Amino acid sequence: MRTVLAFLSLVILSGCGLQPLYSGGPSGTVAQGLGAIDIAPIPGQAGWLMRNALRDRIGVATSGETRYRLDVRLDDRLEGLAVLGDDTIARERRILRARYQLVDISDGSIILDATAGSDAGIDVVSSEYATIAAEQTALENLSRQVADRIVTQVSLTLRATDRDGA
């Protein structure tokens, strides 16, 4: 009975349309597309962190030939939450939002125009150093999270573009 259930589940899953995103390994469509992306400079400390996080995720398979440019604009803010009776802030929220565009360099067309973002809560403590360190750590973590979301969406777009073009 278990064998029949296992077989039926394989048949059902094979018909669902799920496909590996990075099929073909380094020579696959998505890996080749990611390797052909140049990440434009992003101003500021948050931009430096974001560009490095994107390079860590995209730049591994750089093919040498640039076909796309990824333009990213960041909005990084700290908001005070939980104001105490003496008008001090007990908690902050760091918000990092990115608007990004994947541009085909050959004709300047925009292939993808989207946004990604994340936020983190920070406890404000009596030590100013500890609070600043927590804010910095939050920015580093948010940069990695937003970069993951950007690369995932770019990968899905490259795969869809390849299917449409093929």
Short mmCIF file of N, CA and C in Angstrom, two decimals:
data_model
loop_
_atom_site.label_atom_id
_atom_site.label_comp_id
_atom_site.label_asym_id
_atom_site.label_seq_id
_atom_site.Cartn_x
_atom_site.Cartn_y
_atom_site.Cartn_z
N MET A 1 0.82 -1.19 0.00
CA MET A 1 0.00 0.00 0.00
C MET A 1 0.88 1.27 0.00
N ARG A 2 1.97 1.24 0.79
CA ARG A 2 2.87 2.39 0.82
C ARG A 2 3.50 2.66 -0.54
N THR A 3 3.83 1.58 -1.24
CA THR A 3 4.43 1.72 -2.56
C THR A 3 3.46 2.39 -3.52
N VAL A 4 2.21 2.01 -3.45
CA VAL A 4 1.19 2.60 -4.33
C VAL A 4 1.01 4.08 -3.99
N LEU A 5 0.97 4.42 -2.70
CA LEU A 5 0.83 5.83 -2.30
C LEU A 5 2.04 6.65 -2.73
N ALA A 6 3.22 6.10 -2.59
CA ALA A 6 4.43 6.81 -3.02
C ALA A 6 4.40 7.04 -4.53
N PHE A 7 4.00 6.04 -5.28
CA PHE A 7 3.92 6.18 -6.73
C PHE A 7 2.88 7.23 -7.12
N LEU A 8 1.72 7.19 -6.47
CA LEU A 8 0.68 8.17 -6.78
C LEU A 8 1.13 9.59 -6.44
N SER A 9 1.83 9.75 -5.33
CA SER A 9 2.30 11.10 -4.97
C SER A 9 3.33 11.60 -5.98
N LEU A 10 4.18 10.73 -6.49
CA LEU A 10 5.14 11.13 -7.53
C LEU A 10 4.44 11.54 -8.81
N VAL A 11 3.41 10.81 -9.18
CA VAL A 11 2.65 11.13 -10.39
C VAL A 11 1.95 12.48 -10.22
N ILE A 12 1.37 12.70 -9.06
CA ILE A 12 0.67 13.97 -8.81
C ILE A 12 1.66 15.13 -8.82
N LEU A 13 2.80 14.98 -8.15
CA LEU A 13 3.80 16.05 -8.11
C LEU A 13 4.39 16.34 -9.48
N SER A 14 4.56 15.33 -10.29
CA SER A 14 5.15 15.57 -11.61
C SER A 14 4.21 16.36 -12.51
N GLY A 15 2.94 16.33 -12.23
CA GLY A 15 1.97 17.07 -13.03
C GLY A 15 1.66 18.45 -12.52
N CYS A 16 2.26 18.87 -11.40
CA CYS A 16 1.90 20.15 -10.79
C CYS A 16 2.60 21.33 -11.47
N GLY A 17 3.60 21.11 -12.27
CA GLY A 17 4.27 22.18 -12.98
C GLY A 17 5.46 22.79 -12.25
N LEU A 18 5.81 22.30 -11.09
CA LEU A 18 6.97 22.81 -10.38
C LEU A 18 8.24 22.41 -11.12
N GLN A 19 9.14 23.37 -11.25
CA GLN A 19 10.41 23.11 -11.92
C GLN A 19 11.52 23.76 -11.11
N PRO A 20 12.70 23.14 -11.10
CA PRO A 20 13.81 23.76 -10.38
C PRO A 20 14.18 25.10 -11.01
N LEU A 21 14.40 26.10 -10.18
CA LEU A 21 14.73 27.43 -10.68
C LEU A 21 16.10 27.44 -11.34
N TYR A 22 17.04 26.74 -10.74
CA TYR A 22 18.41 26.75 -11.26
C TYR A 22 18.73 25.47 -12.01
N SER A 23 17.77 24.95 -12.75
CA SER A 23 18.04 23.73 -13.51
C SER A 23 19.11 24.00 -14.55
N GLY A 24 19.95 23.03 -14.77
CA GLY A 24 21.04 23.19 -15.72
C GLY A 24 22.34 23.63 -15.06
N GLY A 25 22.30 23.87 -13.74
CA GLY A 25 23.51 24.27 -13.02
C GLY A 25 24.08 25.57 -13.54
N PRO A 26 25.41 25.68 -13.58
CA PRO A 26 26.04 26.93 -14.01
C PRO A 26 25.81 27.27 -15.49
N SER A 27 25.42 26.29 -16.28
CA SER A 27 25.16 26.56 -17.69
C SER A 27 23.67 26.77 -17.96
N GLY A 28 22.84 26.76 -16.92
CA GLY A 28 21.41 26.96 -17.07
C GLY A 28 21.06 28.41 -17.38
N THR A 29 19.84 28.61 -17.81
CA THR A 29 19.37 29.93 -18.22
C THR A 29 19.48 30.96 -17.09
N VAL A 30 19.00 30.59 -15.90
CA VAL A 30 18.99 31.55 -14.80
C VAL A 30 20.41 31.87 -14.35
N ALA A 31 21.25 30.87 -14.21
CA ALA A 31 22.63 31.11 -13.78
C ALA A 31 23.37 31.97 -14.80
N GLN A 32 23.18 31.71 -16.07
CA GLN A 32 23.82 32.52 -17.10
C GLN A 32 23.29 33.95 -17.08
N GLY A 33 21.97 34.10 -16.89
CA GLY A 33 21.38 35.43 -16.81
C GLY A 33 21.89 36.21 -15.61
N LEU A 34 21.97 35.55 -14.45
CA LEU A 34 22.48 36.21 -13.25
C LEU A 34 23.95 36.61 -13.43
N GLY A 35 24.70 35.77 -14.12
CA GLY A 35 26.11 36.06 -14.36
C GLY A 35 26.32 37.21 -15.30
N ALA A 36 25.30 37.60 -16.04
CA ALA A 36 25.41 38.69 -17.01
C ALA A 36 24.85 40.00 -16.47
N ILE A 37 24.69 40.10 -15.14
CA ILE A 37 24.13 41.30 -14.53
C ILE A 37 25.24 42.15 -13.92
N ASP A 38 25.22 43.44 -14.24
CA ASP A 38 26.09 44.41 -13.60
C ASP A 38 25.24 45.17 -12.59
N ILE A 39 25.69 45.26 -11.36
CA ILE A 39 24.95 45.96 -10.32
C ILE A 39 25.49 47.39 -10.25
N ALA A 40 24.61 48.33 -10.56
CA ALA A 40 25.01 49.74 -10.54
C ALA A 40 25.33 50.17 -9.11
N PRO A 41 26.27 51.11 -8.95
CA PRO A 41 26.58 51.60 -7.59
C PRO A 41 25.33 52.17 -6.91
N ILE A 42 25.25 51.94 -5.60
CA ILE A 42 24.13 52.41 -4.80
C ILE A 42 24.71 53.32 -3.71
N PRO A 43 24.25 54.57 -3.63
CA PRO A 43 24.87 55.51 -2.68
C PRO A 43 24.59 55.17 -1.21
N GLY A 44 25.51 55.60 -0.35
CA GLY A 44 25.33 55.49 1.09
C GLY A 44 25.80 54.17 1.67
N GLN A 45 25.81 54.13 3.00
CA GLN A 45 26.23 52.92 3.69
C GLN A 45 25.27 51.77 3.42
N ALA A 46 23.97 52.04 3.46
CA ALA A 46 22.99 51.00 3.16
C ALA A 46 23.18 50.50 1.72
N GLY A 47 23.52 51.41 0.81
CA GLY A 47 23.76 51.03 -0.58
C GLY A 47 24.99 50.15 -0.73
N TRP A 48 26.03 50.47 0.02
CA TRP A 48 27.25 49.65 -0.01
C TRP A 48 26.95 48.24 0.49
N LEU A 49 26.21 48.15 1.60
CA LEU A 49 25.84 46.84 2.13
C LEU A 49 24.95 46.06 1.16
N MET A 50 23.99 46.77 0.55
CA MET A 50 23.08 46.11 -0.39
C MET A 50 23.83 45.62 -1.63
N ARG A 51 24.69 46.45 -2.16
CA ARG A 51 25.44 46.05 -3.36
C ARG A 51 26.32 44.84 -3.07
N ASN A 52 26.96 44.82 -1.92
CA ASN A 52 27.77 43.65 -1.56
C ASN A 52 26.93 42.40 -1.37
N ALA A 53 25.76 42.56 -0.75
CA ALA A 53 24.87 41.41 -0.57
C ALA A 53 24.38 40.89 -1.93
N LEU A 54 24.07 41.80 -2.84
CA LEU A 54 23.65 41.39 -4.18
C LEU A 54 24.80 40.71 -4.93
N ARG A 55 25.99 41.28 -4.81
CA ARG A 55 27.16 40.66 -5.46
C ARG A 55 27.41 39.25 -4.93
N ASP A 56 27.25 39.09 -3.61
CA ASP A 56 27.43 37.75 -3.02
C ASP A 56 26.47 36.74 -3.63
N ARG A 57 25.27 37.18 -3.96
CA ARG A 57 24.27 36.27 -4.48
C ARG A 57 24.29 36.13 -6.00
N ILE A 58 24.61 37.22 -6.68
CA ILE A 58 24.59 37.22 -8.15
C ILE A 58 25.97 36.99 -8.75
N GLY A 59 26.98 37.63 -8.19
CA GLY A 59 28.29 37.69 -8.81
C GLY A 59 29.08 36.41 -8.82
N VAL A 60 28.60 35.36 -8.22
CA VAL A 60 29.35 34.11 -8.16
C VAL A 60 29.56 33.53 -9.55
N ALA A 61 28.56 33.62 -10.40
CA ALA A 61 28.64 32.98 -11.72
C ALA A 61 28.88 33.99 -12.84
N THR A 62 29.55 35.09 -12.54
CA THR A 62 29.75 36.13 -13.54
C THR A 62 30.44 35.56 -14.78
N SER A 63 29.79 35.76 -15.91
CA SER A 63 30.27 35.16 -17.16
C SER A 63 31.24 36.06 -17.92
N GLY A 64 31.35 37.31 -17.50
CA GLY A 64 32.25 38.22 -18.20
C GLY A 64 31.51 39.13 -19.15
N GLU A 65 30.46 38.66 -19.80
CA GLU A 65 29.68 39.46 -20.73
C GLU A 65 28.48 40.04 -20.01
N THR A 66 28.38 41.36 -19.98
CA THR A 66 27.28 42.01 -19.29
C THR A 66 26.13 42.24 -20.26
N ARG A 67 24.98 41.72 -19.89
CA ARG A 67 23.79 41.89 -20.71
C ARG A 67 22.74 42.76 -20.03
N TYR A 68 22.74 42.73 -18.68
CA TYR A 68 21.75 43.45 -17.90
C TYR A 68 22.43 44.37 -16.89
N ARG A 69 21.67 45.39 -16.47
CA ARG A 69 22.11 46.26 -15.39
C ARG A 69 21.00 46.27 -14.34
N LEU A 70 21.39 46.14 -13.09
CA LEU A 70 20.43 46.19 -12.00
C LEU A 70 20.58 47.53 -11.29
N ASP A 71 19.55 48.37 -11.40
CA ASP A 71 19.53 49.68 -10.74
C ASP A 71 18.69 49.56 -9.47
N VAL A 72 19.26 49.99 -8.35
CA VAL A 72 18.57 49.88 -7.06
C VAL A 72 18.57 51.23 -6.37
N ARG A 73 17.40 51.66 -5.90
CA ARG A 73 17.27 52.86 -5.08
C ARG A 73 16.74 52.43 -3.72
N LEU A 74 17.41 52.86 -2.66
CA LEU A 74 17.05 52.44 -1.31
C LEU A 74 16.38 53.55 -0.52
N ASP A 75 15.49 53.14 0.37
CA ASP A 75 14.91 54.02 1.36
C ASP A 75 15.16 53.35 2.71
N ASP A 76 16.06 53.92 3.50
CA ASP A 76 16.44 53.37 4.80
C ASP A 76 16.04 54.37 5.88
N ARG A 77 15.17 53.94 6.80
CA ARG A 77 14.72 54.85 7.85
C ARG A 77 14.63 54.15 9.20
N LEU A 78 14.77 54.96 10.21
CA LEU A 78 14.55 54.54 11.59
C LEU A 78 13.33 55.29 12.11
N GLU A 79 12.39 54.55 12.69
CA GLU A 79 11.21 55.17 13.28
C GLU A 79 11.19 54.85 14.76
N GLY A 80 10.89 55.85 15.56
CA GLY A 80 10.78 55.64 16.99
C GLY A 80 9.41 55.07 17.34
N LEU A 81 9.41 54.04 18.13
CA LEU A 81 8.17 53.43 18.61
C LEU A 81 8.21 53.41 20.13
N ALA A 82 7.13 53.13 20.75
CA ALA A 82 7.06 52.95 22.20
C ALA A 82 7.69 54.11 22.95
N VAL A 83 7.09 55.27 22.85
CA VAL A 83 7.58 56.45 23.56
C VAL A 83 7.14 56.35 25.02
N LEU A 84 8.09 56.49 25.91
CA LEU A 84 7.82 56.40 27.34
C LEU A 84 7.30 57.72 27.89
N GLY A 85 6.89 57.72 29.15
CA GLY A 85 6.33 58.91 29.78
C GLY A 85 7.28 60.09 29.81
N ASP A 86 8.58 59.83 29.85
CA ASP A 86 9.55 60.92 29.87
C ASP A 86 10.02 61.30 28.46
N ASP A 87 9.22 60.96 27.47
CA ASP A 87 9.48 61.27 26.05
C ASP A 87 10.74 60.63 25.49
N THR A 88 11.18 59.55 26.07
CA THR A 88 12.28 58.78 25.48
C THR A 88 11.72 57.62 24.69
N ILE A 89 12.47 57.20 23.72
CA ILE A 89 12.03 56.11 22.85
C ILE A 89 12.57 54.80 23.40
N ALA A 90 11.69 53.82 23.55
CA ALA A 90 12.11 52.53 24.09
C ALA A 90 12.33 51.49 23.00
N ARG A 91 11.78 51.73 21.83
CA ARG A 91 11.91 50.77 20.74
C ARG A 91 11.93 51.52 19.42
N GLU A 92 12.73 51.03 18.48
CA GLU A 92 12.80 51.61 17.13
C GLU A 92 12.49 50.53 16.10
N ARG A 93 12.12 51.00 14.95
CA ARG A 93 11.93 50.09 13.82
C ARG A 93 12.78 50.60 12.67
N ARG A 94 13.65 49.71 12.17
CA ARG A 94 14.47 50.05 11.00
C ARG A 94 13.77 49.47 9.79
N ILE A 95 13.55 50.32 8.80
CA ILE A 95 12.83 49.92 7.58
C ILE A 95 13.77 50.11 6.40
N LEU A 96 13.91 49.05 5.61
CA LEU A 96 14.73 49.12 4.40
C LEU A 96 13.85 48.70 3.22
N ARG A 97 13.66 49.62 2.28
CA ARG A 97 12.88 49.35 1.08
C ARG A 97 13.76 49.60 -0.14
N ALA A 98 13.59 48.77 -1.13
CA ALA A 98 14.38 48.91 -2.36
C ALA A 98 13.44 48.91 -3.56
N ARG A 99 13.62 49.87 -4.42
CA ARG A 99 12.97 49.85 -5.73
C ARG A 99 14.06 49.51 -6.71
N TYR A 100 13.84 48.49 -7.50
CA TYR A 100 14.89 48.03 -8.39
C TYR A 100 14.34 47.78 -9.79
N GLN A 101 15.24 47.96 -10.75
CA GLN A 101 14.91 47.74 -12.15
C GLN A 101 16.00 46.90 -12.79
N LEU A 102 15.59 45.90 -13.54
CA LEU A 102 16.51 45.12 -14.35
C LEU A 102 16.39 45.65 -15.77
N VAL A 103 17.50 46.19 -16.27
CA VAL A 103 17.51 46.86 -17.56
C VAL A 103 18.33 46.04 -18.55
N ASP A 104 17.77 45.81 -19.74
CA ASP A 104 18.51 45.17 -20.83
C ASP A 104 19.41 46.24 -21.44
N ILE A 105 20.70 46.05 -21.34
CA ILE A 105 21.67 47.06 -21.79
C ILE A 105 21.61 47.27 -23.31
N SER A 106 21.29 46.24 -24.06
CA SER A 106 21.33 46.34 -25.52
C SER A 106 20.34 47.37 -26.06
N ASP A 107 19.15 47.47 -25.47
CA ASP A 107 18.17 48.41 -25.99
C ASP A 107 17.61 49.36 -24.92
N GLY A 108 18.05 49.22 -23.69
CA GLY A 108 17.59 50.10 -22.62
C GLY A 108 16.21 49.78 -22.08
N SER A 109 15.64 48.66 -22.51
CA SER A 109 14.30 48.32 -22.03
C SER A 109 14.35 47.79 -20.60
N ILE A 110 13.31 48.11 -19.87
CA ILE A 110 13.20 47.66 -18.48
C ILE A 110 12.47 46.32 -18.47
N ILE A 111 13.17 45.30 -18.03
CA ILE A 111 12.61 43.95 -17.99
C ILE A 111 11.82 43.73 -16.72
N LEU A 112 12.28 44.33 -15.63
CA LEU A 112 11.64 44.16 -14.33
C LEU A 112 11.70 45.48 -13.58
N ASP A 113 10.58 45.89 -13.03
CA ASP A 113 10.50 47.08 -12.19
C ASP A 113 9.69 46.68 -10.97
N ALA A 114 10.34 46.55 -9.81
CA ALA A 114 9.66 46.02 -8.63
C ALA A 114 10.23 46.64 -7.36
N THR A 115 9.63 46.28 -6.25
CA THR A 115 10.10 46.71 -4.95
C THR A 115 10.26 45.51 -4.03
N ALA A 116 11.11 45.67 -3.05
CA ALA A 116 11.29 44.66 -2.01
C ALA A 116 11.64 45.41 -0.73
N GLY A 117 11.30 44.82 0.38
CA GLY A 117 11.61 45.49 1.63
C GLY A 117 11.48 44.56 2.81
N SER A 118 11.98 45.06 3.92
CA SER A 118 11.88 44.33 5.17
C SER A 118 12.09 45.33 6.30
N ASP A 119 11.72 44.93 7.50
CA ASP A 119 11.94 45.80 8.64
C ASP A 119 12.31 44.97 9.86
N ALA A 120 12.91 45.65 10.84
CA ALA A 120 13.36 44.97 12.05
C ALA A 120 13.11 45.87 13.25
N GLY A 121 12.77 45.25 14.37
CA GLY A 121 12.58 45.98 15.61
C GLY A 121 13.87 46.02 16.41
N ILE A 122 14.11 47.15 17.07
CA ILE A 122 15.35 47.34 17.83
C ILE A 122 14.97 47.89 19.20
N ASP A 123 15.47 47.25 20.25
CA ASP A 123 15.28 47.77 21.60
C ASP A 123 16.29 48.88 21.85
N VAL A 124 15.82 50.01 22.35
CA VAL A 124 16.70 51.11 22.70
C VAL A 124 17.03 50.95 24.19
N VAL A 125 18.31 50.76 24.45
CA VAL A 125 18.76 50.52 25.83
C VAL A 125 19.53 51.73 26.34
N SER A 126 19.92 51.68 27.58
CA SER A 126 20.61 52.83 28.19
C SER A 126 22.00 53.07 27.59
N SER A 127 22.60 52.03 27.04
CA SER A 127 23.92 52.18 26.42
C SER A 127 23.75 52.64 24.97
N GLU A 128 24.23 53.83 24.69
CA GLU A 128 24.12 54.36 23.32
C GLU A 128 24.90 53.49 22.33
N TYR A 129 26.05 52.99 22.77
CA TYR A 129 26.86 52.11 21.92
C TYR A 129 26.09 50.86 21.54
N ALA A 130 25.41 50.24 22.50
CA ALA A 130 24.65 49.02 22.23
C ALA A 130 23.50 49.29 21.26
N THR A 131 22.87 50.43 21.40
CA THR A 131 21.76 50.79 20.50
C THR A 131 22.28 51.00 19.08
N ILE A 132 23.40 51.71 18.94
CA ILE A 132 23.98 51.95 17.61
C ILE A 132 24.42 50.63 16.99
N ALA A 133 25.01 49.75 17.79
CA ALA A 133 25.41 48.43 17.28
C ALA A 133 24.20 47.63 16.82
N ALA A 134 23.11 47.71 17.56
CA ALA A 134 21.88 46.99 17.18
C ALA A 134 21.30 47.57 15.89
N GLU A 135 21.35 48.89 15.74
CA GLU A 135 20.87 49.52 14.50
C GLU A 135 21.70 49.07 13.31
N GLN A 136 23.02 49.02 13.50
CA GLN A 136 23.92 48.60 12.42
C GLN A 136 23.69 47.13 12.05
N THR A 137 23.56 46.29 13.05
CA THR A 137 23.31 44.87 12.80
C THR A 137 21.98 44.67 12.08
N ALA A 138 20.98 45.44 12.47
CA ALA A 138 19.68 45.37 11.79
C ALA A 138 19.82 45.74 10.32
N LEU A 139 20.59 46.79 10.02
CA LEU A 139 20.79 47.21 8.63
C LEU A 139 21.50 46.12 7.83
N GLU A 140 22.51 45.51 8.41
CA GLU A 140 23.23 44.43 7.72
C GLU A 140 22.29 43.26 7.43
N ASN A 141 21.50 42.86 8.42
CA ASN A 141 20.56 41.75 8.23
C ASN A 141 19.48 42.08 7.20
N LEU A 142 18.95 43.30 7.28
CA LEU A 142 17.92 43.72 6.33
C LEU A 142 18.48 43.75 4.90
N SER A 143 19.72 44.19 4.75
CA SER A 143 20.34 44.22 3.41
C SER A 143 20.39 42.82 2.82
N ARG A 144 20.77 41.85 3.63
CA ARG A 144 20.81 40.46 3.14
C ARG A 144 19.42 39.94 2.80
N GLN A 145 18.44 40.25 3.63
CA GLN A 145 17.07 39.77 3.38
C GLN A 145 16.50 40.38 2.10
N VAL A 146 16.67 41.68 1.94
CA VAL A 146 16.14 42.35 0.76
C VAL A 146 16.90 41.88 -0.49
N ALA A 147 18.20 41.68 -0.39
CA ALA A 147 18.97 41.16 -1.52
C ALA A 147 18.47 39.78 -1.93
N ASP A 148 18.16 38.93 -0.96
CA ASP A 148 17.61 37.61 -1.28
C ASP A 148 16.31 37.74 -2.06
N ARG A 149 15.45 38.65 -1.64
CA ARG A 149 14.16 38.84 -2.34
C ARG A 149 14.37 39.38 -3.76
N ILE A 150 15.31 40.30 -3.90
CA ILE A 150 15.59 40.86 -5.23
C ILE A 150 16.11 39.77 -6.16
N VAL A 151 17.07 38.99 -5.70
CA VAL A 151 17.66 37.95 -6.55
C VAL A 151 16.62 36.90 -6.91
N THR A 152 15.76 36.55 -5.98
CA THR A 152 14.71 35.58 -6.28
C THR A 152 13.79 36.10 -7.38
N GLN A 153 13.35 37.36 -7.27
CA GLN A 153 12.45 37.92 -8.27
C GLN A 153 13.15 38.08 -9.62
N VAL A 154 14.41 38.50 -9.60
CA VAL A 154 15.17 38.62 -10.85
C VAL A 154 15.33 37.25 -11.50
N SER A 155 15.60 36.23 -10.72
CA SER A 155 15.75 34.87 -11.24
C SER A 155 14.46 34.38 -11.88
N LEU A 156 13.34 34.62 -11.21
CA LEU A 156 12.04 34.23 -11.78
C LEU A 156 11.76 34.98 -13.08
N THR A 157 12.13 36.25 -13.11
CA THR A 157 11.92 37.05 -14.32
C THR A 157 12.80 36.54 -15.46
N LEU A 158 14.06 36.22 -15.17
CA LEU A 158 14.95 35.70 -16.21
C LEU A 158 14.44 34.37 -16.75
N ARG A 159 13.94 33.53 -15.87
CA ARG A 159 13.39 32.25 -16.33
C ARG A 159 12.16 32.46 -17.20
N ALA A 160 11.28 33.36 -16.80
CA ALA A 160 10.07 33.65 -17.58
C ALA A 160 10.42 34.29 -18.92
N THR A 161 11.42 35.18 -18.91
CA THR A 161 11.84 35.84 -20.15
C THR A 161 12.40 34.82 -21.13
N ASP A 162 13.16 33.84 -20.60
CA ASP A 162 13.71 32.80 -21.46
C ASP A 162 12.61 31.94 -22.05
N ARG A 163 11.60 31.62 -21.26
CA ARG A 163 10.48 30.81 -21.76
C ARG A 163 9.71 31.56 -22.83
N ASP A 164 9.51 32.87 -22.58
CA ASP A 164 8.75 33.67 -23.56
C ASP A 164 9.54 33.84 -24.85
N GLY A 165 10.86 33.96 -24.70
CA GLY A 165 11.71 34.17 -25.88
C GLY A 165 11.96 32.89 -26.64
N ALA A 166 11.80 31.74 -25.98
CA ALA A 166 12.09 30.47 -26.65
C ALA A 166 10.93 29.95 -27.44
#
